[in-house]
mmCIF file of C-alpha atoms and ligand atoms in Angstrom:
data_model
loop_
_atom_site.group_PDB
_atom_site.id
_atom_site.type_symbol
_atom_site.label_atom_id
_atom_site.label_comp_id
_atom_site.label_asym_id
_atom_site.label_seq_id
_atom_site.Cartn_x
_atom_site.Cartn_y
_atom_site.Cartn_z
ATOM 1 C CA MET A 1 99.874 138.174 34.442
ATOM 2 C CA ASP A 2 96.255 137.690 35.288
ATOM 3 C CA GLU A 3 94.123 139.860 33.048
ATOM 4 C CA SER A 4 90.900 137.918 33.442
ATOM 5 C CA VAL A 5 89.734 139.712 36.578
ATOM 6 C CA ALA A 6 88.548 143.306 36.397
ATOM 7 C CA PRO A 7 90.887 145.706 38.229
ATOM 8 C CA SER A 8 89.788 147.030 41.613
ATOM 9 C CA LYS A 9 88.772 150.667 41.327
ATOM 10 C CA PRO A 10 90.603 153.158 43.564
ATOM 11 C CA GLU A 11 88.128 153.744 46.361
ATOM 12 C CA GLY A 12 87.686 156.826 48.442
ATOM 13 C CA SER A 13 85.840 155.101 51.236
ATOM 14 C CA LEU A 14 85.915 156.235 54.804
ATOM 15 C CA VAL A 15 88.021 153.332 55.941
ATOM 16 C CA VAL A 16 90.761 154.163 53.406
ATOM 17 C CA HIS A 17 90.917 157.749 54.681
ATOM 18 C CA LYS A 18 90.912 156.577 58.280
ATOM 19 C CA LEU A 19 93.639 154.064 57.580
ATOM 20 C CA SER A 20 95.825 156.611 55.755
ATOM 21 C CA ALA A 21 95.455 159.024 58.674
ATOM 22 C CA LEU A 22 96.245 156.273 61.176
ATOM 23 C CA PHE A 23 99.297 155.256 59.168
ATOM 24 C CA ALA A 24 100.568 158.837 59.010
ATOM 25 C CA GLU A 25 100.146 159.151 62.767
ATOM 26 C CA LEU A 26 101.922 155.855 63.498
ATOM 27 C CA TYR A 27 104.755 155.946 60.994
ATOM 28 C CA GLY A 28 104.507 159.163 58.926
ATOM 29 C CA GLY A 29 104.280 159.304 55.142
ATOM 30 C CA HIS A 30 101.804 158.048 52.567
ATOM 31 C CA PRO A 31 101.216 154.318 52.370
ATOM 32 C CA ALA A 32 100.016 152.140 49.517
ATOM 33 C CA ILE A 33 96.788 150.399 50.499
ATOM 34 C CA TYR A 34 95.646 146.902 49.575
ATOM 35 C CA ARG A 35 92.513 145.051 50.511
ATOM 36 C CA ALA A 36 91.062 141.540 50.402
ATOM 37 C CA PRO A 37 87.431 140.510 50.926
ATOM 38 C CA GLY A 38 85.763 138.086 53.333
ATOM 39 C CA ARG A 39 83.395 135.544 51.851
ATOM 40 C CA VAL A 40 80.151 133.733 52.221
ATOM 41 C CA ASN A 41 79.725 130.238 50.804
ATOM 42 C CA LEU A 42 76.396 129.598 49.062
ATOM 43 C CA ILE A 43 76.777 125.816 49.007
ATOM 44 C CA GLY A 44 79.521 123.161 49.145
ATOM 45 C CA GLU A 45 80.635 122.928 52.765
ATOM 46 C CA HIS A 46 83.535 120.785 53.988
ATOM 47 C CA THR A 47 84.035 119.569 50.439
ATOM 48 C CA ASP A 48 87.132 121.621 49.557
ATOM 49 C CA TYR A 49 89.594 119.462 51.512
ATOM 50 C CA ASN A 50 88.048 116.368 49.911
ATOM 51 C CA ASP A 51 88.944 117.616 46.390
ATOM 52 C CA GLY A 52 85.274 118.533 45.860
ATOM 53 C CA PHE A 53 83.160 121.489 44.736
ATOM 54 C CA VAL A 54 82.322 124.785 46.460
ATOM 55 C CA MET A 55 80.353 127.910 45.514
ATOM 56 C CA PRO A 56 81.573 130.935 47.495
ATOM 57 C CA VAL A 57 80.995 134.660 46.927
ATOM 58 C CA ALA A 58 83.487 137.390 47.870
ATOM 59 C CA LEU A 59 81.648 139.919 50.040
ATOM 60 C CA ASP A 60 81.971 143.692 50.083
ATOM 61 C CA LEU A 61 83.513 143.456 53.545
ATOM 62 C CA TYR A 62 87.284 143.830 53.502
ATOM 63 C CA THR A 63 90.508 143.751 55.421
ATOM 64 C CA TYR A 64 92.669 146.732 54.432
ATOM 65 C CA VAL A 65 96.445 146.864 54.837
ATOM 66 C CA ALA A 66 98.418 150.100 54.519
ATOM 67 C CA VAL A 67 102.099 149.604 53.842
ATOM 68 C CA SER A 68 105.325 151.432 53.133
ATOM 69 C CA PRO A 69 108.868 150.126 52.843
ATOM 70 C CA ARG A 70 111.567 150.138 55.516
ATOM 71 C CA ALA A 71 115.300 149.997 54.926
ATOM 72 C CA ASP A 72 115.772 146.965 57.210
ATOM 73 C CA ARG A 73 114.172 143.489 57.263
ATOM 74 C CA ARG A 74 111.625 144.234 59.991
ATOM 75 C CA LEU A 75 107.864 144.272 59.789
ATOM 76 C CA ARG A 76 106.203 146.660 62.219
ATOM 77 C CA VAL A 77 102.507 145.845 62.251
ATOM 78 C CA TYR A 78 99.642 147.672 63.921
ATOM 79 C CA SER A 79 96.144 146.168 64.017
ATOM 80 C CA GLU A 80 93.403 148.724 64.541
ATOM 81 C CA ASN A 81 90.869 146.005 65.431
ATOM 82 C CA MET A 82 93.118 144.560 68.126
ATOM 83 C CA SER A 83 94.668 147.925 69.154
ATOM 84 C CA GLU A 84 98.011 146.172 69.225
ATOM 85 C CA THR A 85 101.413 146.282 67.584
ATOM 86 C CA CYS A 86 103.675 143.394 66.712
ATOM 87 C CA ASP A 87 107.158 143.179 65.346
ATOM 88 C CA VAL A 88 108.456 140.519 62.965
ATOM 89 C CA ASP A 89 112.084 139.986 61.950
ATOM 90 C CA LEU A 90 111.968 138.585 58.410
ATOM 91 C CA ASN A 91 115.258 136.749 59.034
ATOM 92 C CA LEU A 92 113.910 134.893 62.058
ATOM 93 C CA ILE A 93 110.440 133.576 61.163
ATOM 94 C CA ARG A 94 109.848 130.029 62.360
ATOM 95 C CA PRO A 95 106.745 127.852 61.738
ATOM 96 C CA GLY A 96 104.303 127.205 64.581
ATOM 97 C CA ARG A 97 101.235 128.647 66.231
ATOM 98 C CA SER A 98 101.274 131.110 69.095
ATOM 99 C CA GLY A 99 97.518 131.756 69.104
ATOM 100 C CA HIS A 100 98.063 135.502 68.602
ATOM 101 C CA TRP A 101 96.489 137.340 65.627
ATOM 102 C CA SER A 102 99.978 138.119 64.371
ATOM 103 C CA ASP A 103 100.389 134.403 63.462
ATOM 104 C CA TYR A 104 98.575 135.218 60.218
ATOM 105 C CA VAL A 105 100.896 138.104 59.316
ATOM 106 C CA ARG A 106 104.029 136.258 60.423
ATOM 107 C CA GLY A 107 102.744 133.130 58.660
ATOM 108 C CA VAL A 108 102.127 134.846 55.336
ATOM 109 C CA ALA A 109 105.543 136.529 55.475
ATOM 110 C CA GLY A 110 107.148 133.194 56.423
ATOM 111 C CA VAL A 111 105.513 131.272 53.575
ATOM 112 C CA LEU A 112 106.264 133.982 50.991
ATOM 113 C CA GLU A 113 109.908 133.938 52.023
ATOM 114 C CA SER A 114 110.158 130.144 52.083
ATOM 115 C CA SER A 115 108.540 130.090 48.615
ATOM 116 C CA GLY A 116 111.440 132.157 47.314
ATOM 117 C CA TYR A 117 109.954 135.668 47.445
ATOM 118 C CA ARG A 118 112.540 137.911 49.102
ATOM 119 C CA LEU A 119 110.555 140.588 50.956
ATOM 120 C CA ARG A 120 111.481 144.126 51.905
ATOM 121 C CA GLY A 121 110.921 145.294 55.456
ATOM 122 C CA ALA A 122 107.700 147.248 55.942
ATOM 123 C CA ASP A 123 105.566 149.359 58.223
ATOM 124 C CA LEU A 124 101.995 148.080 58.158
ATOM 125 C CA ALA A 125 98.652 149.184 59.561
ATOM 126 C CA ILE A 126 95.623 146.912 59.327
ATOM 127 C CA MET A 127 91.898 147.682 59.591
ATOM 128 C CA SER A 128 89.107 145.242 58.898
ATOM 129 C CA ASP A 129 85.370 145.347 58.550
ATOM 130 C CA VAL A 130 85.083 141.556 58.232
ATOM 131 C CA PRO A 131 83.654 140.585 61.633
ATOM 132 C CA LEU A 132 86.072 138.284 63.469
ATOM 133 C CA GLY A 133 84.990 134.723 64.262
ATOM 134 C CA SER A 134 81.709 135.112 62.393
ATOM 135 C CA GLY A 135 82.355 132.457 59.749
ATOM 136 C CA LEU A 136 83.005 135.033 57.013
ATOM 137 C CA SER A 137 86.707 134.239 56.627
ATOM 138 C CA SER A 138 88.256 137.144 58.429
ATOM 139 C CA SER A 139 91.469 135.126 58.670
ATOM 140 C CA ALA A 140 91.678 134.515 54.902
ATOM 141 C CA ALA A 141 90.978 138.226 54.310
ATOM 142 C CA LEU A 142 93.843 139.093 56.668
ATOM 143 C CA GLU A 143 96.202 136.590 55.044
ATOM 144 C CA VAL A 144 95.417 137.619 51.475
ATOM 145 C CA SER A 145 95.509 141.378 52.119
ATOM 146 C CA THR A 146 98.826 140.947 53.955
ATOM 147 C CA ALA A 147 100.247 138.924 51.059
ATOM 148 C CA TRP A 148 99.177 141.614 48.589
ATOM 149 C CA ALA A 149 100.734 144.334 50.745
ATOM 150 C CA LEU A 150 104.025 142.512 51.313
ATOM 151 C CA LEU A 151 104.389 141.552 47.648
ATOM 152 C CA GLY A 152 103.355 144.996 46.392
ATOM 153 C CA ASN A 153 105.761 146.625 48.839
ATOM 154 C CA SER A 154 108.553 144.437 47.488
ATOM 155 C CA GLN A 155 107.484 145.065 43.857
ATOM 156 C CA ILE A 156 107.002 141.354 43.317
ATOM 157 C CA THR A 157 104.271 139.964 41.093
ATOM 158 C CA ALA A 158 102.603 136.590 41.612
ATOM 159 C CA ASP A 159 99.405 135.150 40.206
ATOM 160 C CA ARG A 160 96.211 134.994 42.231
ATOM 161 C CA THR A 161 96.056 131.236 42.569
ATOM 162 C CA THR A 162 99.655 131.032 43.791
ATOM 163 C CA ILE A 163 98.917 133.719 46.394
ATOM 164 C CA ALA A 164 95.819 131.799 47.548
ATOM 165 C CA GLN A 165 97.849 128.610 47.912
ATOM 166 C CA MET A 166 100.595 130.357 49.874
ATOM 167 C CA CYS A 167 98.002 131.888 52.225
ATOM 168 C CA GLN A 168 96.391 128.466 52.748
ATOM 169 C CA LYS A 169 99.833 127.105 53.630
ATOM 170 C CA ALA A 170 100.318 129.952 56.120
ATOM 171 C CA GLU A 171 97.078 128.903 57.811
ATOM 172 C CA HIS A 172 98.240 125.264 57.972
ATOM 173 C CA VAL A 173 101.739 125.923 59.232
ATOM 174 C CA TYR A 174 101.265 129.015 61.432
ATOM 175 C CA ALA A 175 97.630 128.873 62.610
ATOM 176 C CA GLU A 176 97.547 125.066 62.565
ATOM 177 C CA THR A 177 94.074 124.916 61.024
ATOM 178 C CA MET A 178 94.115 122.382 58.198
ATOM 179 C CA CYS A 179 91.724 124.406 56.050
ATOM 180 C CA GLY A 180 90.920 123.756 52.396
ATOM 181 C CA ILE A 181 91.568 126.263 49.601
ATOM 182 C CA MET A 182 88.082 127.832 49.388
ATOM 183 C CA ASP A 183 88.463 130.932 51.556
ATOM 184 C CA GLN A 184 91.823 132.113 50.277
ATOM 185 C CA PHE A 185 90.836 131.298 46.693
ATOM 186 C CA ILE A 186 87.634 133.350 46.694
ATOM 187 C CA SER A 187 89.379 136.221 48.493
ATOM 188 C CA CYS A 188 91.818 136.306 45.542
ATOM 189 C CA HIS A 189 89.431 135.461 42.686
ATOM 190 C CA GLY A 190 86.038 136.951 43.683
ATOM 191 C CA ARG A 191 84.053 138.754 41.002
ATOM 192 C CA VAL A 192 81.501 141.499 41.493
ATOM 193 C CA GLY A 193 77.933 140.229 40.951
ATOM 194 C CA HIS A 194 78.999 136.576 40.780
ATOM 195 C CA ALA A 195 79.323 133.403 42.757
ATOM 196 C CA LEU A 196 82.236 131.210 41.828
ATOM 197 C CA MET A 197 81.904 127.470 41.377
ATOM 198 C CA LEU A 198 85.307 125.994 42.090
ATOM 199 C CA ASP A 199 86.575 122.507 41.445
ATOM 200 C CA CYS A 200 88.990 122.181 44.357
ATOM 201 C CA ARG A 201 90.967 119.453 42.593
ATOM 202 C CA SER A 202 91.717 121.118 39.276
ATOM 203 C CA LEU A 203 91.178 124.684 40.603
ATOM 204 C CA GLU A 204 89.071 125.353 37.512
ATOM 205 C CA LEU A 205 86.471 127.992 38.195
ATOM 206 C CA GLU A 206 83.168 128.961 36.681
ATOM 207 C CA LEU A 207 81.627 132.366 37.318
ATOM 208 C CA LEU A 208 77.890 132.221 37.964
ATOM 209 C CA PRO A 209 75.958 135.517 37.821
ATOM 210 C CA ILE A 210 73.751 136.157 40.853
ATOM 211 C CA PRO A 211 70.308 137.198 39.516
ATOM 212 C CA SER A 212 69.714 140.920 40.067
ATOM 213 C CA HIS A 213 66.510 140.347 42.068
ATOM 214 C CA VAL A 214 68.330 138.174 44.637
ATOM 215 C CA ARG A 215 69.913 139.614 47.788
ATOM 216 C CA LEU A 216 72.602 137.937 49.883
ATOM 217 C CA MET A 217 71.617 138.122 53.540
ATOM 218 C CA VAL A 218 74.306 137.147 56.024
ATOM 219 C CA CYS A 219 73.056 136.452 59.561
ATOM 220 C CA ASN A 220 75.634 136.374 62.329
ATOM 221 C CA THR A 221 74.327 134.286 65.246
ATOM 222 C CA MET A 222 76.888 136.016 67.501
ATOM 223 C CA VAL A 223 78.157 132.637 68.647
ATOM 224 C CA LYS A 224 81.828 132.749 67.726
ATOM 225 C CA HIS A 225 83.556 129.828 66.120
ATOM 226 C CA GLU A 226 87.149 128.721 66.678
ATOM 227 C CA HIS A 227 88.367 126.265 64.072
ATOM 228 C CA ALA A 228 91.503 124.994 65.747
ATOM 229 C CA THR A 229 89.666 124.097 68.937
ATOM 230 C CA GLY A 230 86.196 123.672 67.449
ATOM 231 C CA GLY A 231 86.483 120.307 65.754
ATOM 232 C CA TYR A 232 87.418 121.396 62.217
ATOM 233 C CA ASN A 233 90.606 119.355 62.235
ATOM 234 C CA THR A 234 88.690 116.414 63.739
ATOM 235 C CA ARG A 235 86.256 116.462 60.812
ATOM 236 C CA ARG A 236 89.154 116.492 58.421
ATOM 237 C CA HIS A 237 90.674 113.434 60.117
ATOM 238 C CA GLU A 238 87.307 111.657 59.992
ATOM 239 C CA CYS A 239 87.215 112.210 56.224
ATOM 240 C CA GLU A 240 90.753 110.858 55.914
ATOM 241 C CA GLU A 241 89.678 107.791 57.867
ATOM 242 C CA GLY A 242 86.653 107.292 55.571
ATOM 243 C CA PHE A 243 88.879 107.660 52.531
ATOM 244 C CA ARG A 244 91.423 105.169 53.894
ATOM 245 C CA VAL A 245 88.768 102.490 54.443
ATOM 246 C CA LEU A 246 86.933 103.070 51.154
ATOM 247 C CA ALA A 247 90.177 103.144 49.149
ATOM 248 C CA GLN A 248 90.746 99.500 50.148
ATOM 249 C CA ALA A 249 87.562 98.575 48.294
ATOM 250 C CA LEU A 250 87.864 101.272 45.632
ATOM 251 C CA PRO A 251 91.556 101.477 44.742
ATOM 252 C CA GLY A 252 90.929 103.991 41.928
ATOM 253 C CA ILE A 253 89.770 106.820 44.215
ATOM 254 C CA ARG A 254 92.083 109.734 45.033
ATOM 255 C CA ALA A 255 89.777 111.500 47.489
ATOM 256 C CA LEU A 256 86.196 111.291 48.798
ATOM 257 C CA ARG A 257 85.214 113.371 45.769
ATOM 258 C CA ASP A 258 85.623 110.237 43.648
ATOM 259 C CA VAL A 259 83.126 108.151 45.681
ATOM 260 C CA THR A 260 79.590 107.841 44.270
ATOM 261 C CA ARG A 261 76.472 107.405 46.388
ATOM 262 C CA ASP A 262 76.056 103.821 45.167
ATOM 263 C CA GLU A 263 79.644 102.949 46.048
ATOM 264 C CA LEU A 264 79.235 104.455 49.487
ATOM 265 C CA GLU A 265 76.108 102.370 50.148
ATOM 266 C CA LYS A 266 77.815 99.237 48.855
ATOM 267 C CA TYR A 267 80.715 99.588 51.292
ATOM 268 C CA ALA A 268 78.858 101.321 54.138
ATOM 269 C CA HIS A 269 79.237 98.231 56.369
ATOM 270 C CA ARG A 270 82.995 98.749 56.417
ATOM 271 C CA LEU A 271 82.648 102.199 57.998
ATOM 272 C CA SER A 272 81.721 103.081 61.578
ATOM 273 C CA PRO A 273 78.320 104.815 61.817
ATOM 274 C CA VAL A 274 79.965 108.189 62.482
ATOM 275 C CA ILE A 275 82.457 107.956 59.612
ATOM 276 C CA TYR A 276 79.661 106.769 57.310
ATOM 277 C CA LYS A 277 77.641 109.902 58.109
ATOM 278 C CA ARG A 278 80.635 112.189 57.536
ATOM 279 C CA VAL A 279 81.321 110.592 54.146
ATOM 280 C CA ARG A 280 77.644 110.704 53.205
ATOM 281 C CA HIS A 281 77.643 114.436 53.796
ATOM 282 C CA VAL A 282 80.661 114.966 51.534
ATOM 283 C CA VAL A 283 79.342 112.725 48.745
ATOM 284 C CA THR A 284 75.832 114.210 48.718
ATOM 285 C CA GLU A 285 77.098 117.778 49.130
ATOM 286 C CA ASN A 286 79.270 117.508 46.019
ATOM 287 C CA ASP A 287 76.204 116.405 44.043
ATOM 288 C CA ARG A 288 74.211 119.282 45.488
ATOM 289 C CA VAL A 289 76.788 121.884 44.431
ATOM 290 C CA LYS A 290 76.701 120.670 40.836
ATOM 291 C CA GLU A 291 72.895 120.570 40.779
ATOM 292 C CA ALA A 292 72.676 123.987 42.445
ATOM 293 C CA ALA A 293 75.027 125.433 39.808
ATOM 294 C CA SER A 294 72.710 124.176 37.051
ATOM 295 C CA ALA A 295 69.732 125.696 38.869
ATOM 296 C CA LEU A 296 71.494 129.074 39.129
ATOM 297 C CA GLU A 297 72.449 128.954 35.452
ATOM 298 C CA THR A 298 68.814 128.571 34.478
ATOM 299 C CA GLY A 299 67.720 131.246 36.970
ATOM 300 C CA ASP A 300 65.802 128.727 39.107
ATOM 301 C CA VAL A 301 66.549 130.317 42.486
ATOM 302 C CA ALA A 302 63.746 128.361 44.187
ATOM 303 C CA ALA A 303 65.444 125.067 43.226
ATOM 304 C CA PHE A 304 68.765 126.504 44.410
ATOM 305 C CA GLY A 305 67.098 127.253 47.752
ATOM 306 C CA ARG A 306 65.956 123.647 48.125
ATOM 307 C CA PHE A 307 69.549 122.467 47.685
ATOM 308 C CA MET A 308 70.576 124.946 50.389
ATOM 309 C CA ALA A 309 67.975 123.448 52.741
ATOM 310 C CA ASP A 310 69.255 119.919 52.038
ATOM 311 C CA SER A 311 72.814 121.096 52.588
ATOM 312 C CA HIS A 312 71.907 122.552 55.977
ATOM 313 C CA ARG A 313 70.186 119.337 57.097
ATOM 314 C CA SER A 314 73.191 117.306 56.013
ATOM 315 C CA LEU A 315 75.601 119.576 57.899
ATOM 316 C CA ARG A 316 73.375 119.406 60.964
ATOM 317 C CA ASP A 317 72.617 115.690 61.015
ATOM 318 C CA ASP A 318 75.464 113.947 59.157
ATOM 319 C CA TYR A 319 78.437 116.253 59.520
ATOM 320 C CA GLU A 320 77.319 117.599 62.924
ATOM 321 C CA VAL A 321 78.903 121.034 62.625
ATOM 322 C CA SER A 322 75.786 123.151 63.164
ATOM 323 C CA THR A 323 74.675 124.678 66.469
ATOM 324 C CA PRO A 324 71.191 125.286 67.942
ATOM 325 C CA GLU A 325 71.606 128.998 67.104
ATOM 326 C CA LEU A 326 72.470 128.316 63.445
ATOM 327 C CA ASP A 327 69.535 125.896 63.199
ATOM 328 C CA LEU A 328 67.199 128.471 64.716
ATOM 329 C CA MET A 329 68.392 131.234 62.373
ATOM 330 C CA VAL A 330 67.738 128.954 59.390
ATOM 331 C CA GLU A 331 64.335 127.881 60.722
ATOM 332 C CA LEU A 332 63.299 131.514 61.300
ATOM 333 C CA ALA A 333 64.369 132.455 57.757
ATOM 334 C CA ASN A 334 62.569 129.523 56.172
ATOM 335 C CA GLY A 335 59.255 130.763 57.532
ATOM 336 C CA GLN A 336 59.530 134.174 55.810
ATOM 337 C CA GLU A 337 57.981 135.269 52.541
ATOM 338 C CA GLY A 338 60.598 136.021 49.891
ATOM 339 C CA VAL A 339 63.282 133.682 51.277
ATOM 340 C CA TYR A 340 64.481 131.258 48.577
ATOM 341 C CA GLY A 341 66.909 129.360 50.763
ATOM 342 C CA ALA A 342 68.832 129.439 54.055
ATOM 343 C CA ARG A 343 71.722 127.458 55.471
ATOM 344 C CA MET A 344 74.691 127.695 57.770
ATOM 345 C CA THR A 345 77.811 128.861 55.942
ATOM 346 C CA GLY A 346 81.511 128.208 56.500
ATOM 347 C CA GLY A 347 83.082 125.705 58.847
ATOM 348 C CA GLY A 348 80.286 125.793 61.437
ATOM 349 C CA PHE A 349 80.477 125.409 65.237
ATOM 350 C CA GLY A 350 79.003 128.925 65.415
ATOM 351 C CA GLY A 351 79.254 131.831 62.991
ATOM 352 C CA SER A 352 76.750 132.826 60.317
ATOM 353 C CA THR A 353 73.972 131.660 58.039
ATOM 354 C CA ILE A 354 73.326 132.772 54.449
ATOM 355 C CA ASN A 355 69.868 133.490 53.064
ATOM 356 C CA LEU A 356 69.027 134.128 49.443
ATOM 357 C CA VAL A 357 66.155 136.587 49.561
ATOM 358 C CA ASP A 358 64.002 138.294 46.958
ATOM 359 C CA ALA A 359 64.963 141.987 46.792
ATOM 360 C CA ALA A 360 61.387 143.164 47.326
ATOM 361 C CA HIS A 361 61.168 141.330 50.668
ATOM 362 C CA ALA A 362 64.727 141.755 51.918
ATOM 363 C CA GLU A 363 64.232 144.600 54.383
ATOM 364 C CA LYS A 364 61.175 143.023 55.970
ATOM 365 C CA VAL A 365 62.952 139.668 56.328
ATOM 366 C CA GLN A 366 65.945 141.423 57.862
ATOM 367 C CA GLN A 367 63.798 143.178 60.473
ATOM 368 C CA ARG A 368 61.821 140.074 61.378
ATOM 369 C CA LEU A 369 64.900 137.886 61.725
ATOM 370 C CA ASP A 370 66.543 140.480 63.890
ATOM 371 C CA GLN A 371 63.535 140.662 66.237
ATOM 372 C CA ASN A 372 62.617 136.977 66.263
ATOM 373 C CA TYR A 373 66.152 135.707 66.819
ATOM 374 C CA GLU A 374 66.695 138.103 69.692
ATOM 375 C CA ALA A 375 63.340 137.196 71.227
ATOM 376 C CA ARG A 376 64.192 133.486 71.135
ATOM 377 C CA THR A 377 67.853 133.613 72.219
ATOM 378 C CA GLY A 378 68.444 136.902 74.020
ATOM 379 C CA LEU A 379 71.294 137.499 71.539
ATOM 380 C CA LYS A 380 71.249 140.550 69.264
ATOM 381 C CA PRO A 381 72.235 139.230 65.820
ATOM 382 C CA THR A 382 73.903 141.177 63.018
ATOM 383 C CA ILE A 383 71.919 140.731 59.809
ATOM 384 C CA LEU A 384 73.659 142.206 56.776
ATOM 385 C CA ILE A 385 72.581 142.533 53.161
ATOM 386 C CA ARG A 386 75.796 142.524 51.128
ATOM 387 C CA GLU A 387 76.943 142.478 47.521
ATOM 388 C CA ALA A 388 79.246 140.065 45.700
ATOM 389 C CA SER A 389 82.562 141.856 45.245
ATOM 390 C CA ASP A 390 85.867 141.553 43.388
ATOM 391 C CA GLY A 391 88.828 139.759 44.907
ATOM 392 C CA ALA A 392 91.928 141.369 46.414
ATOM 393 C CA GLY A 393 93.640 144.385 44.916
ATOM 394 C CA ALA A 394 95.207 147.787 45.450
ATOM 395 C CA VAL A 395 92.991 150.675 46.587
ATOM 396 C CA GLY A 396 93.290 154.145 47.990
ATOM 397 C CA GLU A 397 94.573 157.458 46.806
ATOM 398 C CA ASN A 398 98.015 156.406 45.672
ATOM 399 C CA PRO A 399 98.145 152.752 44.708
ATOM 400 C CA ARG A 400 101.471 151.652 43.273
ATOM 401 C CA GLU A 401 101.583 151.440 39.515
ATOM 402 C CA THR A 402 101.146 147.661 39.608
ATOM 403 C CA ASP A 403 99.510 145.587 42.289
ATOM 404 C CA ALA A 404 100.783 142.325 43.638
ATOM 405 C CA LYS A 405 99.654 140.146 40.764
ATOM 406 C CA GLY A 406 101.119 142.361 38.084
ATOM 407 C CA ARG A 407 97.903 143.875 36.798
ATOM 408 C CA SER A 408 97.883 147.537 35.783
ATOM 409 C CA GLU A 409 95.604 149.659 37.940
HETATM 410 C C1 LIG B 1 86.452 126.867 56.646
HETATM 411 C C2 LIG B 1 87.716 126.480 55.877
HETATM 412 C C3 LIG B 1 87.406 126.159 54.411
HETATM 413 C C4 LIG B 1 86.258 125.162 54.297
HETATM 414 C C5 LIG B 1 85.076 125.574 55.188
HETATM 415 C C6 LIG B 1 84.000 124.539 55.233
HETATM 416 O O1 LIG B 1 85.957 128.074 56.176
HETATM 417 O O2 LIG B 1 88.669 127.504 55.928
HETATM 418 O O3 LIG B 1 88.542 125.684 53.750
HETATM 419 O O4 LIG B 1 86.684 123.871 54.606
HETATM 420 O O5 LIG B 1 85.478 125.849 56.521
HETATM 421 O O6 LIG B 1 83.413 124.399 53.986
#
């Protein structure tokens, strides 16, 4: 049982009505509906797979899954966003990537089954308002909402952290992106009004209230990212290489998280210039997350913003995962009154930036960024002001009596 997270409220939103109607049209009957949020990361990038620290926020943008049981062991799945159906035989799921969106659904079902959760067959319909490929974790939202739906449909309970870990495994084994735990974890554990500081080694979390005068502004550069082909796995291998070399000099370390700045400088000559820069990013970023958390705790949003600026520079120059469009979006934000901080967010190679903006200036900043970015690039960006939301749960008009993690609704 996981009682520490406030239950999701049944929600009568438009998308829930649309999804119920779609489900009735496709399959007939009344489904149960589950949802899981996308995320934005305030600081702590490419640290999760180095056992480090991250500070994501679950956003009020969700993937919704409507589900009802079938008598056999089939999953019939319709994606509204893709306008496509796929069919999965629960007895015949094999690991491996096909490159199709259904890898995430098949992958989650495959990992749940191989973890010992015997699933019922199901009819599913999926709708998402997390923009795809925008760096806001649409894939984690799909994985986590699917897990909730499949478990709820099978009347199985599991705790949030276990679900996050199974969804991460699905991404490794079926999408072949060697992601860390951040995205799936925040999609399960998000809390309204809060950022979450997560120690990716111990999985201990600390909830940090976002001051009420601060707005989260998410700026999609409209340059899509693709992790599997975009260098994410390469960065991960570079970190492993840095760890391997440094562990020869520092036998006590278990991951790059254990390396201090002084130790890195002492053994820098053993690393190639590129690997040195990658490790420097990870080591300094972990320090920044901890310092930024202290700043947020004392309400010093201006100091938090300076750590965001340092984080962006480090991702651009040392980790080399930014793009000219992300850099421009950050530069344009930094020039605006009321902006505390701006940085790229997520894995990089395209996607979105996050700005922390004073509420009184938010609309003006939004308008200016929209105009200035388009004028400079010819691309029409999507600039959203969103709220920090709760993690995954059951929603809709007729949620089952318990949701997937055993919490009463
Ligand atoms: C992607 C991955 C996460 C994390 C970020 C970078 O979003 O899924 O695990 O590594 O990139 O911080």
